[in-house]
Amino acid sequence: MSEYRPDEGSFNVGGARIAIVVARWNGNITENLLNGAQHALVRHGITESDIDLLRVPGAFELPLACQKVAKSGTYDAIIALGCVIRGGTPHFDYVCSETTRGIGEVALNENLPVAFGLLTTDNLEQAEDRSGDISENKNHENKGEEAALTALEMISLFRQL
Ligand code: INI
């Protein structure tokens, strides 16, 4: 079960515009992350017309797409979603580290919250455990939902500063 316990309901996010960038690799998992993120945003009053969705081929493409989105100046936050599952080659480590570094760089360079919803797991089972169907059981862990709540908290924080 998730250990992240945000102070739900205290977010100041009225009128916020949010982009979700989701990778198609491991699509069964990333679609569940996307569902979790969308549910969390709508639950907190973000209207569907204020949520834009972009799809990229794989996790490695997330940073560049996030950068393009950030430079548009249209959004209050970005949620990056993807899933990398360890295989038998060093490819996993390269994709994970470059994606992580790139997403972090976009946030710092563009001065914009970019929530990190990238699963990096040893196997499919771990990925499934972290991308639970939130409509089926509220206690399922869903890192997409957590990333969305992080984005909302950061928007709220930025509005205080
Ligand atoms: N992309 C992922 O999102 N997840 C993976 O598990 C994965 N693996 O295992 O290779 C993956 N690779 C593709 C990569 O992200 C790029 O799309 C590709 O290298 C083209 O740039």
Short mmCIF file of N, CA and C and ligand atoms in Angstrom, two decimals:
data_model
loop_
_atom_site.label_atom_id
_atom_site.label_comp_id
_atom_site.label_asym_id
_atom_site.label_seq_id
_atom_site.Cartn_x
_atom_site.Cartn_y
_atom_site.Cartn_z
N MET A 1 0.84 -1.19 0.00
CA MET A 1 0.00 0.00 0.00
C MET A 1 0.88 1.25 0.00
N SER A 2 0.36 2.29 -0.60
CA SER A 2 1.13 3.53 -0.71
C SER A 2 1.40 4.15 0.65
N GLU A 3 2.60 4.73 0.81
CA GLU A 3 2.90 5.43 2.05
C GLU A 3 2.71 6.93 1.90
N TYR A 4 2.44 7.36 0.67
CA TYR A 4 2.28 8.80 0.44
C TYR A 4 0.92 9.24 0.92
N ARG A 5 0.90 10.14 1.86
CA ARG A 5 -0.37 10.61 2.41
C ARG A 5 -0.46 12.13 2.31
N PRO A 6 -0.81 12.63 1.14
CA PRO A 6 -0.90 14.08 1.01
C PRO A 6 -2.08 14.61 1.78
N ASP A 7 -2.02 15.87 2.11
CA ASP A 7 -3.12 16.51 2.81
C ASP A 7 -4.21 16.82 1.79
N GLU A 8 -4.96 15.80 1.42
CA GLU A 8 -5.93 15.94 0.35
C GLU A 8 -6.97 16.99 0.72
N GLY A 9 -7.35 17.80 -0.24
CA GLY A 9 -8.38 18.80 0.00
C GLY A 9 -7.80 20.17 0.28
N SER A 10 -6.49 20.24 0.55
CA SER A 10 -5.90 21.54 0.88
C SER A 10 -5.22 22.17 -0.33
N PHE A 11 -5.37 21.57 -1.49
CA PHE A 11 -4.68 22.10 -2.67
C PHE A 11 -5.38 23.35 -3.20
N ASN A 12 -4.58 24.35 -3.55
CA ASN A 12 -5.10 25.55 -4.19
C ASN A 12 -4.76 25.43 -5.68
N VAL A 13 -5.66 24.82 -6.44
CA VAL A 13 -5.34 24.48 -7.83
C VAL A 13 -6.43 24.91 -8.81
N GLY A 14 -7.30 25.83 -8.36
CA GLY A 14 -8.40 26.27 -9.24
C GLY A 14 -7.88 26.80 -10.56
N GLY A 15 -8.42 26.32 -11.67
CA GLY A 15 -8.04 26.80 -13.00
C GLY A 15 -6.71 26.30 -13.50
N ALA A 16 -6.08 25.41 -12.75
CA ALA A 16 -4.75 24.92 -13.18
C ALA A 16 -4.86 24.12 -14.47
N ARG A 17 -3.83 24.27 -15.30
CA ARG A 17 -3.76 23.47 -16.55
C ARG A 17 -2.61 22.49 -16.41
N ILE A 18 -2.87 21.26 -16.74
CA ILE A 18 -1.91 20.19 -16.51
C ILE A 18 -1.75 19.34 -17.77
N ALA A 19 -0.50 19.03 -18.11
CA ALA A 19 -0.23 18.11 -19.22
C ALA A 19 0.23 16.77 -18.64
N ILE A 20 -0.33 15.72 -19.18
CA ILE A 20 0.14 14.37 -18.84
C ILE A 20 0.86 13.82 -20.06
N VAL A 21 2.11 13.40 -19.86
CA VAL A 21 2.88 12.79 -20.95
C VAL A 21 3.08 11.32 -20.57
N VAL A 22 2.58 10.43 -21.41
CA VAL A 22 2.60 9.01 -21.06
C VAL A 22 3.28 8.20 -22.16
N ALA A 23 4.14 7.27 -21.72
CA ALA A 23 4.87 6.40 -22.66
C ALA A 23 4.01 5.18 -23.02
N ARG A 24 4.12 4.75 -24.29
CA ARG A 24 3.32 3.59 -24.73
C ARG A 24 3.98 2.26 -24.43
N TRP A 25 5.29 2.24 -24.18
CA TRP A 25 5.95 0.97 -23.81
C TRP A 25 5.29 0.44 -22.54
N ASN A 26 5.12 -0.87 -22.45
CA ASN A 26 4.41 -1.49 -21.32
C ASN A 26 3.05 -0.82 -21.12
N GLY A 27 2.33 -0.74 -22.22
CA GLY A 27 1.08 0.03 -22.26
C GLY A 27 0.02 -0.42 -21.28
N ASN A 28 -0.04 -1.71 -20.96
CA ASN A 28 -1.05 -2.15 -19.98
C ASN A 28 -0.82 -1.47 -18.64
N ILE A 29 0.45 -1.32 -18.31
CA ILE A 29 0.80 -0.68 -17.03
C ILE A 29 0.61 0.83 -17.13
N THR A 30 1.12 1.43 -18.20
CA THR A 30 1.07 2.90 -18.25
C THR A 30 -0.36 3.43 -18.41
N GLU A 31 -1.24 2.63 -19.02
CA GLU A 31 -2.65 3.08 -19.09
C GLU A 31 -3.27 3.10 -17.70
N ASN A 32 -2.88 2.16 -16.84
CA ASN A 32 -3.38 2.19 -15.46
C ASN A 32 -2.82 3.38 -14.68
N LEU A 33 -1.55 3.70 -14.95
CA LEU A 33 -0.98 4.90 -14.32
C LEU A 33 -1.75 6.14 -14.76
N LEU A 34 -2.07 6.16 -16.05
CA LEU A 34 -2.81 7.30 -16.60
C LEU A 34 -4.19 7.41 -15.96
N ASN A 35 -4.88 6.28 -15.83
CA ASN A 35 -6.20 6.30 -15.17
C ASN A 35 -6.09 6.84 -13.76
N GLY A 36 -5.07 6.38 -13.05
CA GLY A 36 -4.88 6.84 -11.67
C GLY A 36 -4.65 8.34 -11.62
N ALA A 37 -3.83 8.84 -12.54
CA ALA A 37 -3.53 10.28 -12.55
C ALA A 37 -4.79 11.09 -12.90
N GLN A 38 -5.50 10.64 -13.92
CA GLN A 38 -6.69 11.40 -14.35
C GLN A 38 -7.75 11.43 -13.25
N HIS A 39 -7.96 10.29 -12.60
CA HIS A 39 -8.95 10.24 -11.51
C HIS A 39 -8.57 11.22 -10.40
N ALA A 40 -7.30 11.23 -10.04
CA ALA A 40 -6.86 12.11 -8.94
C ALA A 40 -7.07 13.57 -9.31
N LEU A 41 -6.77 13.94 -10.54
CA LEU A 41 -6.91 15.34 -10.96
C LEU A 41 -8.38 15.76 -10.93
N VAL A 42 -9.22 14.92 -11.51
CA VAL A 42 -10.65 15.25 -11.57
C VAL A 42 -11.24 15.31 -10.16
N ARG A 43 -10.81 14.38 -9.31
CA ARG A 43 -11.28 14.36 -7.92
C ARG A 43 -10.96 15.67 -7.20
N HIS A 44 -9.89 16.31 -7.62
CA HIS A 44 -9.49 17.56 -6.97
C HIS A 44 -9.93 18.78 -7.76
N GLY A 45 -10.89 18.60 -8.64
CA GLY A 45 -11.55 19.75 -9.26
C GLY A 45 -10.91 20.26 -10.53
N ILE A 46 -9.92 19.54 -11.05
CA ILE A 46 -9.34 19.94 -12.33
C ILE A 46 -10.33 19.49 -13.42
N THR A 47 -10.73 20.42 -14.28
CA THR A 47 -11.70 20.04 -15.30
C THR A 47 -10.99 19.30 -16.44
N GLU A 48 -11.73 18.41 -17.07
CA GLU A 48 -11.11 17.58 -18.11
C GLU A 48 -10.53 18.42 -19.24
N SER A 49 -11.16 19.55 -19.52
CA SER A 49 -10.65 20.41 -20.61
C SER A 49 -9.33 21.08 -20.22
N ASP A 50 -8.99 21.05 -18.95
CA ASP A 50 -7.71 21.64 -18.50
C ASP A 50 -6.61 20.58 -18.37
N ILE A 51 -6.91 19.37 -18.83
CA ILE A 51 -5.92 18.29 -18.82
C ILE A 51 -5.62 17.91 -20.27
N ASP A 52 -4.38 18.05 -20.68
CA ASP A 52 -4.00 17.62 -22.03
C ASP A 52 -3.13 16.38 -21.94
N LEU A 53 -3.33 15.49 -22.88
CA LEU A 53 -2.65 14.20 -22.87
C LEU A 53 -1.78 14.05 -24.10
N LEU A 54 -0.52 13.70 -23.89
CA LEU A 54 0.40 13.44 -25.00
C LEU A 54 0.97 12.05 -24.81
N ARG A 55 1.10 11.32 -25.91
CA ARG A 55 1.70 9.99 -25.83
C ARG A 55 3.03 9.99 -26.55
N VAL A 56 4.01 9.31 -25.97
CA VAL A 56 5.33 9.17 -26.59
C VAL A 56 5.64 7.67 -26.69
N PRO A 57 6.60 7.30 -27.56
CA PRO A 57 6.85 5.86 -27.74
C PRO A 57 7.31 5.15 -26.46
N GLY A 58 8.37 5.67 -25.85
CA GLY A 58 8.90 5.00 -24.66
C GLY A 58 9.35 6.01 -23.63
N ALA A 59 9.82 5.48 -22.51
CA ALA A 59 10.24 6.34 -21.40
C ALA A 59 11.35 7.31 -21.82
N PHE A 60 12.23 6.84 -22.67
CA PHE A 60 13.36 7.67 -23.07
C PHE A 60 12.90 8.97 -23.74
N GLU A 61 11.71 8.94 -24.35
CA GLU A 61 11.19 10.13 -25.04
C GLU A 61 10.48 11.09 -24.09
N LEU A 62 10.28 10.68 -22.85
CA LEU A 62 9.53 11.54 -21.91
C LEU A 62 10.19 12.90 -21.69
N PRO A 63 11.52 12.96 -21.44
CA PRO A 63 12.11 14.27 -21.13
C PRO A 63 11.95 15.28 -22.26
N LEU A 64 12.20 14.85 -23.49
CA LEU A 64 12.10 15.80 -24.60
C LEU A 64 10.67 16.30 -24.76
N ALA A 65 9.72 15.38 -24.67
CA ALA A 65 8.31 15.79 -24.79
C ALA A 65 7.94 16.72 -23.64
N CYS A 66 8.41 16.43 -22.44
CA CYS A 66 8.12 17.31 -21.29
C CYS A 66 8.73 18.69 -21.50
N GLN A 67 9.92 18.71 -22.07
CA GLN A 67 10.57 20.00 -22.32
C GLN A 67 9.77 20.84 -23.32
N LYS A 68 9.33 20.18 -24.38
CA LYS A 68 8.52 20.88 -25.40
C LYS A 68 7.24 21.43 -24.77
N VAL A 69 6.61 20.61 -23.96
CA VAL A 69 5.37 21.02 -23.30
C VAL A 69 5.65 22.19 -22.35
N ALA A 70 6.72 22.08 -21.59
CA ALA A 70 7.05 23.14 -20.62
C ALA A 70 7.30 24.46 -21.34
N LYS A 71 8.00 24.42 -22.46
CA LYS A 71 8.34 25.64 -23.18
C LYS A 71 7.12 26.31 -23.80
N SER A 72 6.02 25.59 -23.92
CA SER A 72 4.80 26.20 -24.47
C SER A 72 4.28 27.28 -23.51
N GLY A 73 4.64 27.17 -22.23
CA GLY A 73 4.20 28.16 -21.25
C GLY A 73 2.72 28.06 -20.91
N THR A 74 2.10 26.99 -21.30
CA THR A 74 0.65 26.84 -21.16
C THR A 74 0.24 26.16 -19.86
N TYR A 75 1.18 25.44 -19.24
CA TYR A 75 0.79 24.53 -18.17
C TYR A 75 1.37 24.93 -16.81
N ASP A 76 0.63 24.56 -15.76
CA ASP A 76 1.09 24.79 -14.39
C ASP A 76 1.91 23.62 -13.87
N ALA A 77 1.77 22.47 -14.50
CA ALA A 77 2.55 21.30 -14.11
C ALA A 77 2.45 20.24 -15.20
N ILE A 78 3.42 19.35 -15.17
CA ILE A 78 3.43 18.21 -16.09
C ILE A 78 3.52 16.94 -15.25
N ILE A 79 2.84 15.91 -15.72
CA ILE A 79 2.94 14.59 -15.09
C ILE A 79 3.53 13.63 -16.12
N ALA A 80 4.69 13.09 -15.82
CA ALA A 80 5.37 12.17 -16.75
C ALA A 80 5.15 10.74 -16.27
N LEU A 81 4.60 9.89 -17.14
CA LEU A 81 4.26 8.52 -16.77
C LEU A 81 4.94 7.52 -17.70
N GLY A 82 5.53 6.50 -17.12
CA GLY A 82 6.15 5.46 -17.93
C GLY A 82 6.46 4.24 -17.07
N CYS A 83 6.92 3.21 -17.73
CA CYS A 83 7.24 1.98 -17.01
C CYS A 83 8.41 1.28 -17.70
N VAL A 84 9.49 1.10 -16.96
CA VAL A 84 10.65 0.38 -17.48
C VAL A 84 10.82 -0.88 -16.63
N ILE A 85 10.83 -2.03 -17.31
CA ILE A 85 10.95 -3.31 -16.61
C ILE A 85 12.30 -3.92 -16.95
N ARG A 86 13.01 -4.35 -15.91
CA ARG A 86 14.37 -4.85 -16.09
C ARG A 86 14.40 -6.06 -17.01
N GLY A 87 15.29 -6.02 -18.00
CA GLY A 87 15.50 -7.18 -18.86
C GLY A 87 16.87 -7.76 -18.55
N GLY A 88 17.39 -8.52 -19.47
CA GLY A 88 18.67 -9.16 -19.21
C GLY A 88 19.87 -8.35 -19.69
N THR A 89 19.66 -7.11 -20.08
CA THR A 89 20.75 -6.30 -20.64
C THR A 89 20.87 -5.00 -19.87
N PRO A 90 21.99 -4.28 -20.08
CA PRO A 90 22.17 -2.99 -19.39
C PRO A 90 21.23 -1.91 -19.90
N HIS A 91 20.46 -2.23 -20.95
CA HIS A 91 19.55 -1.25 -21.54
C HIS A 91 18.67 -0.61 -20.47
N PHE A 92 18.14 -1.45 -19.57
CA PHE A 92 17.27 -0.98 -18.48
C PHE A 92 17.91 0.19 -17.74
N ASP A 93 19.18 0.00 -17.36
CA ASP A 93 19.84 1.03 -16.55
C ASP A 93 20.02 2.32 -17.33
N TYR A 94 20.35 2.20 -18.63
CA TYR A 94 20.51 3.42 -19.44
C TYR A 94 19.18 4.17 -19.57
N VAL A 95 18.13 3.42 -19.89
CA VAL A 95 16.82 4.08 -20.06
C VAL A 95 16.38 4.72 -18.75
N CYS A 96 16.52 3.98 -17.64
CA CYS A 96 16.09 4.53 -16.34
C CYS A 96 16.87 5.78 -15.98
N SER A 97 18.19 5.70 -16.10
CA SER A 97 18.98 6.83 -15.61
C SER A 97 18.82 8.05 -16.51
N GLU A 98 18.77 7.84 -17.83
CA GLU A 98 18.62 9.00 -18.72
C GLU A 98 17.24 9.63 -18.59
N THR A 99 16.23 8.79 -18.42
CA THR A 99 14.87 9.34 -18.28
C THR A 99 14.75 10.12 -16.98
N THR A 100 15.28 9.56 -15.91
CA THR A 100 15.22 10.22 -14.61
C THR A 100 15.97 11.55 -14.65
N ARG A 101 17.19 11.49 -15.18
CA ARG A 101 18.00 12.71 -15.25
C ARG A 101 17.30 13.77 -16.11
N GLY A 102 16.77 13.32 -17.25
CA GLY A 102 16.15 14.26 -18.18
C GLY A 102 14.91 14.94 -17.60
N ILE A 103 14.09 14.16 -16.92
CA ILE A 103 12.87 14.73 -16.34
C ILE A 103 13.24 15.75 -15.24
N GLY A 104 14.22 15.39 -14.45
CA GLY A 104 14.68 16.31 -13.40
C GLY A 104 15.24 17.60 -13.99
N GLU A 105 15.97 17.46 -15.08
CA GLU A 105 16.55 18.63 -15.74
C GLU A 105 15.47 19.56 -16.28
N VAL A 106 14.44 18.97 -16.88
CA VAL A 106 13.35 19.80 -17.41
C VAL A 106 12.72 20.62 -16.29
N ALA A 107 12.45 19.97 -15.17
CA ALA A 107 11.82 20.68 -14.05
C ALA A 107 12.68 21.86 -13.60
N LEU A 108 13.98 21.62 -13.43
CA LEU A 108 14.86 22.67 -12.94
C LEU A 108 15.08 23.76 -13.98
N ASN A 109 15.31 23.36 -15.24
CA ASN A 109 15.60 24.35 -16.28
C ASN A 109 14.37 25.19 -16.63
N GLU A 110 13.21 24.55 -16.60
CA GLU A 110 11.99 25.26 -17.01
C GLU A 110 11.24 25.84 -15.81
N ASN A 111 11.74 25.56 -14.61
CA ASN A 111 11.12 26.10 -13.39
C ASN A 111 9.64 25.71 -13.30
N LEU A 112 9.39 24.46 -13.57
CA LEU A 112 8.01 23.97 -13.62
C LEU A 112 7.94 22.61 -12.92
N PRO A 113 6.91 22.40 -12.10
CA PRO A 113 6.77 21.07 -11.51
C PRO A 113 6.57 20.00 -12.59
N VAL A 114 7.42 19.00 -12.57
CA VAL A 114 7.26 17.84 -13.46
C VAL A 114 7.24 16.61 -12.54
N ALA A 115 6.06 16.06 -12.34
CA ALA A 115 5.92 14.92 -11.43
C ALA A 115 6.48 13.67 -12.10
N PHE A 116 7.22 12.92 -11.33
CA PHE A 116 7.97 11.77 -11.83
C PHE A 116 7.17 10.50 -11.60
N GLY A 117 6.43 10.07 -12.61
CA GLY A 117 5.61 8.85 -12.48
C GLY A 117 6.18 7.74 -13.32
N LEU A 118 7.47 7.50 -13.15
CA LEU A 118 8.15 6.44 -13.91
C LEU A 118 8.36 5.22 -13.01
N LEU A 119 7.73 4.12 -13.37
CA LEU A 119 7.98 2.87 -12.65
C LEU A 119 9.26 2.25 -13.19
N THR A 120 10.14 1.83 -12.31
CA THR A 120 11.35 1.08 -12.71
C THR A 120 11.36 -0.18 -11.85
N THR A 121 11.02 -1.30 -12.46
CA THR A 121 10.80 -2.50 -11.66
C THR A 121 11.62 -3.68 -12.18
N ASP A 122 11.76 -4.67 -11.32
CA ASP A 122 12.51 -5.89 -11.69
C ASP A 122 11.67 -6.81 -12.56
N ASN A 123 10.34 -6.72 -12.43
CA ASN A 123 9.49 -7.64 -13.20
C ASN A 123 8.08 -7.06 -13.36
N LEU A 124 7.29 -7.77 -14.16
CA LEU A 124 5.93 -7.29 -14.46
C LEU A 124 5.06 -7.26 -13.21
N GLU A 125 5.24 -8.24 -12.34
CA GLU A 125 4.40 -8.31 -11.13
C GLU A 125 4.58 -7.05 -10.27
N GLN A 126 5.82 -6.62 -10.11
CA GLN A 126 6.06 -5.40 -9.33
C GLN A 126 5.39 -4.20 -10.00
N ALA A 127 5.48 -4.17 -11.32
CA ALA A 127 4.87 -3.05 -12.06
C ALA A 127 3.35 -3.07 -11.86
N GLU A 128 2.76 -4.25 -11.90
CA GLU A 128 1.30 -4.36 -11.70
C GLU A 128 0.91 -3.90 -10.30
N ASP A 129 1.74 -4.28 -9.31
CA ASP A 129 1.44 -3.90 -7.92
C ASP A 129 1.42 -2.38 -7.75
N ARG A 130 2.21 -1.68 -8.54
CA ARG A 130 2.34 -0.22 -8.37
C ARG A 130 1.45 0.57 -9.33
N SER A 131 0.64 -0.15 -10.06
CA SER A 131 -0.24 0.54 -11.02
C SER A 131 -1.65 -0.02 -10.88
N GLY A 132 -2.09 -0.21 -9.63
CA GLY A 132 -3.37 -0.86 -9.37
C GLY A 132 -4.54 -0.09 -9.92
N ASP A 133 -5.59 -0.85 -10.17
CA ASP A 133 -6.83 -0.26 -10.67
C ASP A 133 -7.52 0.45 -9.51
N ILE A 134 -7.46 1.77 -9.49
CA ILE A 134 -7.98 2.49 -8.32
C ILE A 134 -9.50 2.47 -8.25
N SER A 135 -10.17 2.18 -9.38
CA SER A 135 -11.62 2.13 -9.31
C SER A 135 -12.08 0.82 -8.65
N GLU A 136 -11.21 -0.19 -8.73
CA GLU A 136 -11.57 -1.51 -8.22
C GLU A 136 -11.35 -1.60 -6.70
N ASN A 137 -10.31 -0.98 -6.22
CA ASN A 137 -9.97 -1.07 -4.80
C ASN A 137 -9.17 0.16 -4.42
N LYS A 138 -9.76 0.98 -3.59
CA LYS A 138 -9.15 2.26 -3.26
C LYS A 138 -7.76 2.13 -2.65
N ASN A 139 -7.47 0.98 -2.04
CA ASN A 139 -6.19 0.83 -1.37
C ASN A 139 -5.07 0.37 -2.30
N HIS A 140 -5.41 0.13 -3.56
CA HIS A 140 -4.35 -0.26 -4.49
C HIS A 140 -3.36 0.87 -4.67
N GLU A 141 -2.10 0.50 -4.69
CA GLU A 141 -1.08 1.51 -4.97
C GLU A 141 -1.12 1.86 -6.45
N ASN A 142 -1.06 3.13 -6.74
CA ASN A 142 -1.02 3.55 -8.14
C ASN A 142 -0.11 4.78 -8.22
N LYS A 143 1.06 4.58 -8.82
CA LYS A 143 2.06 5.66 -8.86
C LYS A 143 1.64 6.81 -9.78
N GLY A 144 0.69 6.54 -10.67
CA GLY A 144 0.16 7.63 -11.49
C GLY A 144 -0.67 8.57 -10.63
N GLU A 145 -1.47 7.98 -9.76
CA GLU A 145 -2.27 8.78 -8.83
C GLU A 145 -1.34 9.60 -7.93
N GLU A 146 -0.30 8.96 -7.43
CA GLU A 146 0.63 9.68 -6.55
C GLU A 146 1.32 10.82 -7.28
N ALA A 147 1.69 10.58 -8.54
CA ALA A 147 2.35 11.64 -9.31
C ALA A 147 1.39 12.82 -9.51
N ALA A 148 0.13 12.53 -9.75
CA ALA A 148 -0.86 13.60 -9.94
C ALA A 148 -1.02 14.42 -8.67
N LEU A 149 -1.07 13.73 -7.52
CA LEU A 149 -1.20 14.45 -6.25
C LEU A 149 0.04 15.30 -5.98
N THR A 150 1.19 14.78 -6.37
CA THR A 150 2.42 15.57 -6.24
C THR A 150 2.36 16.83 -7.09
N ALA A 151 1.88 16.69 -8.31
CA ALA A 151 1.76 17.86 -9.20
C ALA A 151 0.83 18.90 -8.58
N LEU A 152 -0.29 18.44 -8.04
CA LEU A 152 -1.25 19.38 -7.43
C LEU A 152 -0.63 20.08 -6.22
N GLU A 153 0.09 19.31 -5.42
CA GLU A 153 0.72 19.90 -4.23
C GLU A 153 1.76 20.94 -4.64
N MET A 154 2.49 20.66 -5.71
CA MET A 154 3.52 21.61 -6.16
C MET A 154 2.90 22.87 -6.78
N ILE A 155 1.81 22.71 -7.50
CA ILE A 155 1.11 23.88 -8.04
C ILE A 155 0.66 24.77 -6.89
N SER A 156 0.06 24.11 -5.89
CA SER A 156 -0.43 24.82 -4.72
C SER A 156 0.70 25.55 -4.00
N LEU A 157 1.82 24.88 -3.86
CA LEU A 157 2.99 25.48 -3.20
C LEU A 157 3.49 26.68 -3.99
N PHE A 158 3.61 26.53 -5.31
CA PHE A 158 4.11 27.63 -6.15
C PHE A 158 3.20 28.85 -6.04
N ARG A 159 1.90 28.61 -5.87
CA ARG A 159 0.97 29.75 -5.77
C ARG A 159 1.12 30.51 -4.46
N GLN A 160 1.76 29.87 -3.48
CA GLN A 160 2.00 30.54 -2.19
C GLN A 160 3.26 31.36 -2.21
N LEU A 161 4.13 31.11 -3.19
CA LEU A 161 5.48 31.70 -3.14
C LEU A 161 5.53 33.06 -3.83
N1 INI B 1 10.89 1.98 -22.92
C1 INI B 1 10.04 1.93 -21.87
O1 INI B 1 9.26 2.87 -21.65
N2 INI B 1 10.05 0.84 -21.06
C2 INI B 1 10.90 -0.21 -21.27
O2 INI B 1 10.85 -1.19 -20.46
C3 INI B 1 11.81 -0.17 -22.36
N3 INI B 1 12.72 -1.26 -22.58
O3 INI B 1 12.69 -2.24 -21.85
O4 INI B 1 13.52 -1.22 -23.53
C4 INI B 1 11.78 0.97 -23.18
N4 INI B 1 12.61 1.08 -24.23
C5 INI B 1 12.39 2.00 -25.33
C6 INI B 1 12.98 3.39 -25.06
O5 INI B 1 12.30 4.09 -24.03
C7 INI B 1 12.90 4.25 -26.32
O6 INI B 1 11.57 4.42 -26.71
C8 INI B 1 13.68 3.64 -27.50
O7 INI B 1 14.99 3.32 -27.12
C9 INI B 1 13.71 4.63 -28.70
O8 INI B 1 14.33 5.87 -28.35
#
